[in-house]
PDB file of C-alpha atoms and ligand atoms in Angstrom:
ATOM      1  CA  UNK A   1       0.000   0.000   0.000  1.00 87.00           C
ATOM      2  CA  UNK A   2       1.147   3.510  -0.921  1.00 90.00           C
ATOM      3  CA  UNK A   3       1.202   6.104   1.722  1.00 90.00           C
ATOM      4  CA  UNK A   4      -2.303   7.984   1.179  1.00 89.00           C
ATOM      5  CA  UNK A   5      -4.001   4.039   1.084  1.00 90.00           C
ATOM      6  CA  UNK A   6      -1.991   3.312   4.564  1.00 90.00           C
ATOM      7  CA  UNK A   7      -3.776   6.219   5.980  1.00 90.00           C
ATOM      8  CA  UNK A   8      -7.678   5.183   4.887  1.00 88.00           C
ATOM      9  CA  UNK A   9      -7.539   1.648   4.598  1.00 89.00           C
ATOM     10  CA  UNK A  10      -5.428   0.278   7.648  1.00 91.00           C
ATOM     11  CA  UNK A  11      -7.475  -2.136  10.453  1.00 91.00           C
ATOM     12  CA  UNK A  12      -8.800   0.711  12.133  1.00 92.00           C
ATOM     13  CA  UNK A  13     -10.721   2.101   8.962  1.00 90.00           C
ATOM     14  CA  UNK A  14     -13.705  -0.225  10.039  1.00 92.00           C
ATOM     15  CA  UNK A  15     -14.498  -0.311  13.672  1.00 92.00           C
ATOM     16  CA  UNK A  16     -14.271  -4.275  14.909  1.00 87.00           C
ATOM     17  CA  UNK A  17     -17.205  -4.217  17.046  1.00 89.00           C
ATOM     18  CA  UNK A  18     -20.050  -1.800  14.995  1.00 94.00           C
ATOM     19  CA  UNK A  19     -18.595  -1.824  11.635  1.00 94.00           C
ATOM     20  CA  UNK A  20     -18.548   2.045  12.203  1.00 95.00           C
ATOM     21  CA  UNK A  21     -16.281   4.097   9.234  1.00 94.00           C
ATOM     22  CA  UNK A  22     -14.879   6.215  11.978  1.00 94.00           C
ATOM     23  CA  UNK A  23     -13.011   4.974  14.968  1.00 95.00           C
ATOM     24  CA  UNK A  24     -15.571   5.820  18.091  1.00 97.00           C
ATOM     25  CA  UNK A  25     -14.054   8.184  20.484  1.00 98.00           C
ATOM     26  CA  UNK A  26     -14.023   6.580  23.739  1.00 97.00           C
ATOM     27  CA  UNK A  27     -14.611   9.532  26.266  1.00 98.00           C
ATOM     28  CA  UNK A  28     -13.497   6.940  29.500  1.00 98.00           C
ATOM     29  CA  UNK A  29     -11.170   6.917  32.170  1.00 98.00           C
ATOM     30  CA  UNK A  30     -11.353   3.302  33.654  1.00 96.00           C
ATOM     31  CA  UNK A  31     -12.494   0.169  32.066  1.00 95.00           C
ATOM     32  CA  UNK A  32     -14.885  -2.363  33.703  1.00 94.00           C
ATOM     33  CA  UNK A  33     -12.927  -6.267  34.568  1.00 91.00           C
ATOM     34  CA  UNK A  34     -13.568  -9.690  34.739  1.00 87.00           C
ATOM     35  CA  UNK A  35     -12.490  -9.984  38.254  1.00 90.00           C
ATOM     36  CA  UNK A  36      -9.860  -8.770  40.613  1.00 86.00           C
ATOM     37  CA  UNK A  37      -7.359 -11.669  38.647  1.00 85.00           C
ATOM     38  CA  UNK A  38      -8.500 -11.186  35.058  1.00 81.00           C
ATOM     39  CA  UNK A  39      -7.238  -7.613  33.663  1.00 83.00           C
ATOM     40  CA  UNK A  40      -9.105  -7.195  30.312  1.00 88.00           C
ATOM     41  CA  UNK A  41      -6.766  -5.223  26.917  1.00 92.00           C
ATOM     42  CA  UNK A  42      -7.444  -2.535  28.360  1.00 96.00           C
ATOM     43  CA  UNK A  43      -8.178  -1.051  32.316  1.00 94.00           C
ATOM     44  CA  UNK A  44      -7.269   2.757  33.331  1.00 96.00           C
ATOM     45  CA  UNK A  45      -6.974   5.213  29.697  1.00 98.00           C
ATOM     46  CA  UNK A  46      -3.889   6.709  31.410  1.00 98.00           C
ATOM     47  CA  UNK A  47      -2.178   3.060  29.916  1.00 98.00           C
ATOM     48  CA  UNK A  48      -4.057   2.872  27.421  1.00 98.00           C
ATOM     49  CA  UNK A  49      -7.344   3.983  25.171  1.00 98.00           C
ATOM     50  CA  UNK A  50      -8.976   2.286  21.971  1.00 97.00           C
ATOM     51  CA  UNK A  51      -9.126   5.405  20.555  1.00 98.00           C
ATOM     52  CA  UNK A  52      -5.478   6.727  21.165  1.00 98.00           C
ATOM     53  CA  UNK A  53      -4.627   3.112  20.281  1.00 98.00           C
ATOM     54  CA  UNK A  54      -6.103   3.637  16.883  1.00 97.00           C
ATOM     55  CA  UNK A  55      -4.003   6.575  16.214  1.00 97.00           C
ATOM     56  CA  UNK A  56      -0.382   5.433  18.101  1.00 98.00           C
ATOM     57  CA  UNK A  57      -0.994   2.564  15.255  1.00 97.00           C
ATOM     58  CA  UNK A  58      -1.899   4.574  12.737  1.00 97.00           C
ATOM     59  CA  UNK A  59       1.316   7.024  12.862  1.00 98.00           C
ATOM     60  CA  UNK A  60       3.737   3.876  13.158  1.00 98.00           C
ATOM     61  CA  UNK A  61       2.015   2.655  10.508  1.00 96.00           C
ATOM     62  CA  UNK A  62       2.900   5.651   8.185  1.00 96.00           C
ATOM     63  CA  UNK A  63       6.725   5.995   9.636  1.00 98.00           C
ATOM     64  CA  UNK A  64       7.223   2.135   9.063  1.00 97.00           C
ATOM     65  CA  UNK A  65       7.272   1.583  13.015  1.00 98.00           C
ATOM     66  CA  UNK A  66       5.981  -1.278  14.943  1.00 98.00           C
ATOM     67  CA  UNK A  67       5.111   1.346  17.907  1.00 98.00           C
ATOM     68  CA  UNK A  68       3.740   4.756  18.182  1.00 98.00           C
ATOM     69  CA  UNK A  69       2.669   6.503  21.429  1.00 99.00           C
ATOM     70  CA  UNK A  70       0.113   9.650  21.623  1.00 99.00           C
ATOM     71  CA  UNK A  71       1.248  12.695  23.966  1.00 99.00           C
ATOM     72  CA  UNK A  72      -0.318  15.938  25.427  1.00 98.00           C
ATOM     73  CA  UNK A  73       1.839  17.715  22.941  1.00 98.00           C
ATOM     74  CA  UNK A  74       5.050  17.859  20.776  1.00 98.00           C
ATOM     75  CA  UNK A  75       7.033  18.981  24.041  1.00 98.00           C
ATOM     76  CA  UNK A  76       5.168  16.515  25.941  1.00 99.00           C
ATOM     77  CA  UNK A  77       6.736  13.348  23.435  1.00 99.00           C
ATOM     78  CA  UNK A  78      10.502  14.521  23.305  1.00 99.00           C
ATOM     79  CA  UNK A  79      10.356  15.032  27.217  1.00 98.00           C
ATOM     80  CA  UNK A  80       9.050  11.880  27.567  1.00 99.00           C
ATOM     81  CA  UNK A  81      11.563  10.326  25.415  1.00 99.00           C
ATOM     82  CA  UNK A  82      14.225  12.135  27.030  1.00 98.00           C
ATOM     83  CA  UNK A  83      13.634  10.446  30.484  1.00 98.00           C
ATOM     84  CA  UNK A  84      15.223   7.100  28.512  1.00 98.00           C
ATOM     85  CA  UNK A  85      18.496   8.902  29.665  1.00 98.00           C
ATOM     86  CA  UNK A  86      19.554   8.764  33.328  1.00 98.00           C
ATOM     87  CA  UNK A  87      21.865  11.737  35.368  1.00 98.00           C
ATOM     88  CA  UNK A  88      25.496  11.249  33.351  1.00 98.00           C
ATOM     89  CA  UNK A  89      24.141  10.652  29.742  1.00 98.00           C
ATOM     90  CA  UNK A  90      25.428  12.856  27.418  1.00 98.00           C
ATOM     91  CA  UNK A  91      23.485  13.588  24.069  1.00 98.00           C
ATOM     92  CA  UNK A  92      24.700  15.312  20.830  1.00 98.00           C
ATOM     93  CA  UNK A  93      21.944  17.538  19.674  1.00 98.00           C
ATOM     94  CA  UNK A  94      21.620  19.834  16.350  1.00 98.00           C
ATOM     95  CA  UNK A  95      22.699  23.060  17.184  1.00 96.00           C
ATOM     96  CA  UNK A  96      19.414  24.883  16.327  1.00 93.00           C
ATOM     97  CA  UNK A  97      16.938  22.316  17.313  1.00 97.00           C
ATOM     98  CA  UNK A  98      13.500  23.352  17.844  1.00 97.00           C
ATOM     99  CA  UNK A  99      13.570  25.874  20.666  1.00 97.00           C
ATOM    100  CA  UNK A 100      11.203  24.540  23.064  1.00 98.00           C
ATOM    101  CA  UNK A 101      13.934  21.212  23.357  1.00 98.00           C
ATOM    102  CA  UNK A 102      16.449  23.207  23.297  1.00 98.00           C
ATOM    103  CA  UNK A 103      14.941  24.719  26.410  1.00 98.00           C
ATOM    104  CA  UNK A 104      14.089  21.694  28.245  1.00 98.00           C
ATOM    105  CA  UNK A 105      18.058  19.988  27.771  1.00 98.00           C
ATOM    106  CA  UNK A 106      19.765  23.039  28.676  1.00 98.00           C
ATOM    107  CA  UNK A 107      17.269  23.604  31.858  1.00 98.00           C
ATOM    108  CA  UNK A 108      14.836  20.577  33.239  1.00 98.00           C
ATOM    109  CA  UNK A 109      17.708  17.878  31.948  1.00 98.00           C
ATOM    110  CA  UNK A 110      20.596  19.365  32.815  1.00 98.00           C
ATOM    111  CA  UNK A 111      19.295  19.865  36.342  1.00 98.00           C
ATOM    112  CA  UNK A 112      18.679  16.212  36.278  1.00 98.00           C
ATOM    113  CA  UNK A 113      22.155  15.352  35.445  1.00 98.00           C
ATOM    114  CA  UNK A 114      21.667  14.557  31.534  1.00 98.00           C
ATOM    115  CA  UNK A 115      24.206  17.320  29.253  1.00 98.00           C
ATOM    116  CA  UNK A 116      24.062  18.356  25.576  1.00 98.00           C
ATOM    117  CA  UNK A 117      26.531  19.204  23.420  1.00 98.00           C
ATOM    118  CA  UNK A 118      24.845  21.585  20.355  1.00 98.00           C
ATOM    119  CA  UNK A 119      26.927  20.783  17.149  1.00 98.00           C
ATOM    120  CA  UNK A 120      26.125  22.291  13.311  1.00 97.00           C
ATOM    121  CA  UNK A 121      24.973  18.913  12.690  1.00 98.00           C
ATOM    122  CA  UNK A 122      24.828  19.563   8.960  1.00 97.00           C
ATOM    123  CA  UNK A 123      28.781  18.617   8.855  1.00 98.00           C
ATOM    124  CA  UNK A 124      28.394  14.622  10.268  1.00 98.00           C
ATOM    125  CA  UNK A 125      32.771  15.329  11.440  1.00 98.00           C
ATOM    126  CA  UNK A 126      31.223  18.139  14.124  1.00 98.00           C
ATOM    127  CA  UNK A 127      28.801  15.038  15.959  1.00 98.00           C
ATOM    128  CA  UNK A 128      32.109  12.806  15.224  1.00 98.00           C
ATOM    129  CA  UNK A 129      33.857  15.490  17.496  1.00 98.00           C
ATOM    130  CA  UNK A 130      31.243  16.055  19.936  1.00 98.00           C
ATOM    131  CA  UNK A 131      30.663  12.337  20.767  1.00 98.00           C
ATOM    132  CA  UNK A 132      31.915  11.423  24.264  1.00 98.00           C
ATOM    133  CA  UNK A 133      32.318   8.206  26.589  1.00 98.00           C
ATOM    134  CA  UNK A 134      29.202   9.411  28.438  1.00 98.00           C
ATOM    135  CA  UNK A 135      27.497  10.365  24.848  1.00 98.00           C
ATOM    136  CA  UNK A 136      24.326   7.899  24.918  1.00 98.00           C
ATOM    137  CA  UNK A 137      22.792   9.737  21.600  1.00 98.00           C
ATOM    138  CA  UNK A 138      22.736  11.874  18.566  1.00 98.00           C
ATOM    139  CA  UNK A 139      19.346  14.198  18.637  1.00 98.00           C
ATOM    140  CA  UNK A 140      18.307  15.711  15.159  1.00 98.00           C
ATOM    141  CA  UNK A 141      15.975  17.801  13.396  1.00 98.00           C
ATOM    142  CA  UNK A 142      15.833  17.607   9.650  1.00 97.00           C
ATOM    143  CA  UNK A 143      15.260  20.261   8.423  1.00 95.00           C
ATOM    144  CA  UNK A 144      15.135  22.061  11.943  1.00 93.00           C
ATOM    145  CA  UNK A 145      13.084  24.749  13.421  1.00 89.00           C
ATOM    146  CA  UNK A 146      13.650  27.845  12.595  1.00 90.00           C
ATOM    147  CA  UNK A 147      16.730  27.617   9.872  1.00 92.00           C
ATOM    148  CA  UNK A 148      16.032  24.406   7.998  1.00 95.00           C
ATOM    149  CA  UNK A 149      19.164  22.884   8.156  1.00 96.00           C
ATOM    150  CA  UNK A 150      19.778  19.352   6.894  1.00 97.00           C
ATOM    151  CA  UNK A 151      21.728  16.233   8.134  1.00 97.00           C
ATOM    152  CA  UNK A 152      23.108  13.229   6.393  1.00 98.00           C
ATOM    153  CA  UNK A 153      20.380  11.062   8.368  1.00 98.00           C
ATOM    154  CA  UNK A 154      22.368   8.085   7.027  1.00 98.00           C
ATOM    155  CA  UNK A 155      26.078   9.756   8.033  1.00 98.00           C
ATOM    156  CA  UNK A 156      24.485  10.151  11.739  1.00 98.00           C
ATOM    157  CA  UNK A 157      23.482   6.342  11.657  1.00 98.00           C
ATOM    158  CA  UNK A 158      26.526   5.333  11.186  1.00 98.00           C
ATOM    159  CA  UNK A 159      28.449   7.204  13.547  1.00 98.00           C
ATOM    160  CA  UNK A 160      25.670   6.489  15.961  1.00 98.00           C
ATOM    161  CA  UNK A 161      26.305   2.460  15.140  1.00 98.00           C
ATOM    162  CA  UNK A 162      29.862   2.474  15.481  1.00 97.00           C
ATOM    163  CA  UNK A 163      29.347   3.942  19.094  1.00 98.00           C
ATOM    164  CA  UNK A 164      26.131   2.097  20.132  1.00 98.00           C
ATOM    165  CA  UNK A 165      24.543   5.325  20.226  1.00 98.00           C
ATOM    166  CA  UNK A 166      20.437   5.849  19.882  1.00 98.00           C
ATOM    167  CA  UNK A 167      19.504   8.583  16.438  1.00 98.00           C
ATOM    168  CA  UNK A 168      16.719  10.243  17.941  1.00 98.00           C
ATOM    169  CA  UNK A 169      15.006  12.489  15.481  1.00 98.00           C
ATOM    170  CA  UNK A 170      12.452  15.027  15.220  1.00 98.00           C
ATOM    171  CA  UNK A 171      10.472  14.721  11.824  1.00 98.00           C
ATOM    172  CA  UNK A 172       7.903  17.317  12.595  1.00 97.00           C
ATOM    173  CA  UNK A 173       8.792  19.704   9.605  1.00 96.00           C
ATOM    174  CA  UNK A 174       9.150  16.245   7.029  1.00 96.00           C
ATOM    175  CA  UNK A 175       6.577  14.199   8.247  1.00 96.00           C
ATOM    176  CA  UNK A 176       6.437  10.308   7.148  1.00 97.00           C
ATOM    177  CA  UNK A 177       5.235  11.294   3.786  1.00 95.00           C
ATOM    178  CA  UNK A 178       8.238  12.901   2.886  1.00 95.00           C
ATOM    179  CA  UNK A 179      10.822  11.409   4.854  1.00 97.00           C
ATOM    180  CA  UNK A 180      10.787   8.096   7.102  1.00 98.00           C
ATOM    181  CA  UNK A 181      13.972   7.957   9.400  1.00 98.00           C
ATOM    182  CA  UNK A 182      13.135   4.952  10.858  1.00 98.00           C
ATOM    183  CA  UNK A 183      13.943   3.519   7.209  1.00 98.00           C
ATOM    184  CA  UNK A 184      17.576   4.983   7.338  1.00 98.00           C
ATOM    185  CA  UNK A 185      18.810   3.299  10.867  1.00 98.00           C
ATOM    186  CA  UNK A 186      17.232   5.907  12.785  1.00 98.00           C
ATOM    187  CA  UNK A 187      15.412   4.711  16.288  1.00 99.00           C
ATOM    188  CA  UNK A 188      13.125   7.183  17.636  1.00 99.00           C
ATOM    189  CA  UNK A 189      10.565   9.377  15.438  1.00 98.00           C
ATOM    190  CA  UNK A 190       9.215  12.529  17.129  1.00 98.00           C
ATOM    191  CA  UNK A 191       7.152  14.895  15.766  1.00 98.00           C
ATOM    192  CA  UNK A 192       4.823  18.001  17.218  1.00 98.00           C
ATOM    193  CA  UNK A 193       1.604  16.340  15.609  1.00 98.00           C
ATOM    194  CA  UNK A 194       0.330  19.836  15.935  1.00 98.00           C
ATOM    195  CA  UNK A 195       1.885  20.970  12.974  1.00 97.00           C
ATOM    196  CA  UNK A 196       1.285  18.912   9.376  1.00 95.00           C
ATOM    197  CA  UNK A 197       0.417  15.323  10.754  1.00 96.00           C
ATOM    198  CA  UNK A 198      -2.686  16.836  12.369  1.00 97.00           C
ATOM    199  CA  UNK A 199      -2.595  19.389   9.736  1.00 95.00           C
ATOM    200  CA  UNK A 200      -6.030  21.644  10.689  1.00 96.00           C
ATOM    201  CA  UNK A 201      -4.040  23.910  13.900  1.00 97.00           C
ATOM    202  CA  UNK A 202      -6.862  22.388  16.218  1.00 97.00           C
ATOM    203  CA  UNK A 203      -4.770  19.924  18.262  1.00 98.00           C
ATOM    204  CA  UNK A 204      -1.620  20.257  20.291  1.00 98.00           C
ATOM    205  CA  UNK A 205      -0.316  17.025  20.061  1.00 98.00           C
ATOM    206  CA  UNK A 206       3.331  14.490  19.918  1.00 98.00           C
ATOM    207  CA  UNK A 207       4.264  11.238  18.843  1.00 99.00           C
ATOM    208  CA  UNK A 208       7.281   8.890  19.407  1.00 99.00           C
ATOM    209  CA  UNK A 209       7.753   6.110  16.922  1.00 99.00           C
ATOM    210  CA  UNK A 210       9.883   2.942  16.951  1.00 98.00           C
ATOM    211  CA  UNK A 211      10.751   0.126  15.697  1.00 98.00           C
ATOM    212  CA  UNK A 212      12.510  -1.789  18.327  1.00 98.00           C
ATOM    213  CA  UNK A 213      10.584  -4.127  20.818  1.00 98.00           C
ATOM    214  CA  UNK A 214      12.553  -3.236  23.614  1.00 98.00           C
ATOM    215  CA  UNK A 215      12.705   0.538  23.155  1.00 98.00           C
ATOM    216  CA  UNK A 216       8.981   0.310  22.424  1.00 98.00           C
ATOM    217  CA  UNK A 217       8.569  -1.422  25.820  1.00 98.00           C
ATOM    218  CA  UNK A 218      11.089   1.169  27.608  1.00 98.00           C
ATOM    219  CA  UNK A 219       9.069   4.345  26.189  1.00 98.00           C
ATOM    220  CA  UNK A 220       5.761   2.574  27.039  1.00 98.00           C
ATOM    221  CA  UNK A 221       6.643   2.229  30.512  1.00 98.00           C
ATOM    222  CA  UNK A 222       7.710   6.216  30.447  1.00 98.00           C
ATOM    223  CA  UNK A 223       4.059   7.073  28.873  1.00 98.00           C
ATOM    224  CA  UNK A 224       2.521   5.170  31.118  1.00 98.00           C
ATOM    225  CA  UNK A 225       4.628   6.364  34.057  1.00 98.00           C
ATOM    226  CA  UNK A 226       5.036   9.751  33.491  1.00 98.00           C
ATOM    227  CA  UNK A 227       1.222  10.005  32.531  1.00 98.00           C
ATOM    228  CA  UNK A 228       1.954  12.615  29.075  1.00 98.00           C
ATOM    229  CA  UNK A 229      -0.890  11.127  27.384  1.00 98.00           C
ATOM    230  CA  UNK A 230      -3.118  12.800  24.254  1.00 98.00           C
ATOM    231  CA  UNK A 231      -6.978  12.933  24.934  1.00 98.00           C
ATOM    232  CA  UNK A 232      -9.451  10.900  22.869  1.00 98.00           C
ATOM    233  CA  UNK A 233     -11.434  13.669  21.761  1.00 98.00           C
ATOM    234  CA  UNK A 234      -8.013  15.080  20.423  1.00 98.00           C
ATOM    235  CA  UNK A 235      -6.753  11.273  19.040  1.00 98.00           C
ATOM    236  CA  UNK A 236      -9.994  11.359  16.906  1.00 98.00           C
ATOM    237  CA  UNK A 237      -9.347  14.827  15.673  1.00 98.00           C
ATOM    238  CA  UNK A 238      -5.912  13.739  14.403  1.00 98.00           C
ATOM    239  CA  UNK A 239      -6.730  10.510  12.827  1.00 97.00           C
ATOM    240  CA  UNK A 240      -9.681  12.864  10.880  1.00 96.00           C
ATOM    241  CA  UNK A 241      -6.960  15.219  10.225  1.00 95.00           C
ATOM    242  CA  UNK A 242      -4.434  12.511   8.821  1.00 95.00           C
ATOM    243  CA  UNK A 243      -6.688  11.294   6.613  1.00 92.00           C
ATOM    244  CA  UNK A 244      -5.709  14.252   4.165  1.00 90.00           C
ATOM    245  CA  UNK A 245      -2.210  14.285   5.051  1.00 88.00           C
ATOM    246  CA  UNK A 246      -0.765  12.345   1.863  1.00 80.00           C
ATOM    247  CA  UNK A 247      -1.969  11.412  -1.579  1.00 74.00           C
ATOM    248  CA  UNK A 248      -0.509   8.449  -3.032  1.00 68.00           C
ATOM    249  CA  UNK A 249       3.309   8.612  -3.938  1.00 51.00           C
TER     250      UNK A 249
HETATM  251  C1  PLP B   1      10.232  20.921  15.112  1.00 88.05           C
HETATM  252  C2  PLP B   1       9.362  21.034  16.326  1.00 88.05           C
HETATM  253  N1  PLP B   1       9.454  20.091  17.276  1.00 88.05           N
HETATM  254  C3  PLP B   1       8.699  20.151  18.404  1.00 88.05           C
HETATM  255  C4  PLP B   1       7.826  21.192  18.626  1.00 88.05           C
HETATM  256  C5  PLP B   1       7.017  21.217  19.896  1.00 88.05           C
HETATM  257  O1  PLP B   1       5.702  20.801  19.641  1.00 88.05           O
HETATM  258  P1  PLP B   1       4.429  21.296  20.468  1.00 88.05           P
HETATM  259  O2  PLP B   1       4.243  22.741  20.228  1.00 88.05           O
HETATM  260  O3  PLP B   1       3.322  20.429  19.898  1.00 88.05           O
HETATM  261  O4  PLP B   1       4.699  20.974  21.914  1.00 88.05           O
HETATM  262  C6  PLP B   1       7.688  22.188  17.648  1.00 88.05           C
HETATM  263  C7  PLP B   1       6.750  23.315  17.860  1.00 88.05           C
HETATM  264  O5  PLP B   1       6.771  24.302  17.174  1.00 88.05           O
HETATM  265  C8  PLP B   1       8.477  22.101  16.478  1.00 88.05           C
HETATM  266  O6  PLP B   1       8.418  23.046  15.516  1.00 88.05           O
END
């Protein structure tokens, strides 16, 4: 299936239960069960929502992932994503990355112990340079907020391989239609939904995408945990807005 046929005709264009052409938004905090022993799919929305479901599927779907997760906001996903790195990490990050995570690592994660190093990441020798014992990842934004700078996705793979090193990068500006860094070795997506995945500027909304079973399971555990979670009313709105995000190509 091309991209614009992913988006309408995926397993959550028909609703399971009613045969309904729209996923139903449900507006629920806590889920009815079996018995004290017997947890149904799904029990408190916090971990996890048919209708947010629908759309964390949805976006992996469209950035080749096997996971997505829904947050409160494009902020919201990278901070969430950011507590994967514990007091001593170092991370390599684009030098004019998005301004709002440029706030957050050089404030709320440096106070937690976590440092970045801000390298013209448009040259892959500067992240060479930059990389440290304690460096843990490279963080990118292709092209990036505000001066649409581009990186050698591939070049950062590779000098993220070498080193064991996660790619983390934010495809807000791209989106999957245009560019799918999960493709090119990269292993966390991140976008500010509010922008063109959403696409109608009435929804603040994040993803994180992966491919990885194990970093799907860490960064579920963080969503969960940390609680960062987008609204049902607001997971409907973007899975109406997607479906206009991409014609076939
Ligand atoms: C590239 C990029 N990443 C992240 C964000 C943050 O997203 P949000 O405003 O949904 O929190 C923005 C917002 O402008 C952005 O442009």
């Amino acid at each position: 299936m091309k991209f614009g046929t992913k988006i309408i005709h995926n397993k959550h264009s028909i609703d399971q239960h009613t045969g309904a052409l729209s996923v139903p938004i449900h507006q629920v905090s806590t889920f009815a069960q079996e018995s004290v022993d017997h947890f149904g799919k799904y029990d408190y929305a916090r971990s996890g929502n048919p209708t947010r479901d629908a759309l964390e599927e949805t976006v992996a779907l469209l950035e080749n992932g096997s996971h997505g997760f829904a947050f409160a906001s494009g902020m919201a996903a990278i901070s969430s994503v950011l507590l994967l790195f514990s007091p001593g990490d170092h991370l390599v990050v684009c030098e004019d990355v998005y301004g709002g995570a440029f706030r957050v690592l050089t404030t709320l994660f440096t106070r937690l112990g976590i440092q970045s190093t801000f390298v013209d990441a448009t040259d892959p020798a500067r992240i060479a340079e930059a990389i440290t014992p304690a460096t843990k990842a490279i963080y990118l934004e292709t092209p990036s907020n505000p001066l649409l700078k581009i990186t050698d996705l591939r070049a950062a793979v590779d000098l993220a391989k070498e080193r064991g090193l996660l790619t983390l990068v934010d495809n807000t500006f791209m989106t999957p239609y245009l560019q799918r860094p999960l493709d090119l070795g990269c292993d966390i997506v991140l976008h500010s939904g509010t922008k063109f995945l959403n696409g109608h500027s009435d929804v603040i909304c994040g993803f994180a995408v992966v491919k990885d079973e194990e970093l799907g399971k860490r960064i579920k555990f963080i969503q969960n945990a940390f609680g960062a979670v987008l609204g049902p009313q607001d997971c409907w709105l973007v899975l109406r807005g997607l479906k206009t995000a991409g014609k076939d190509g």
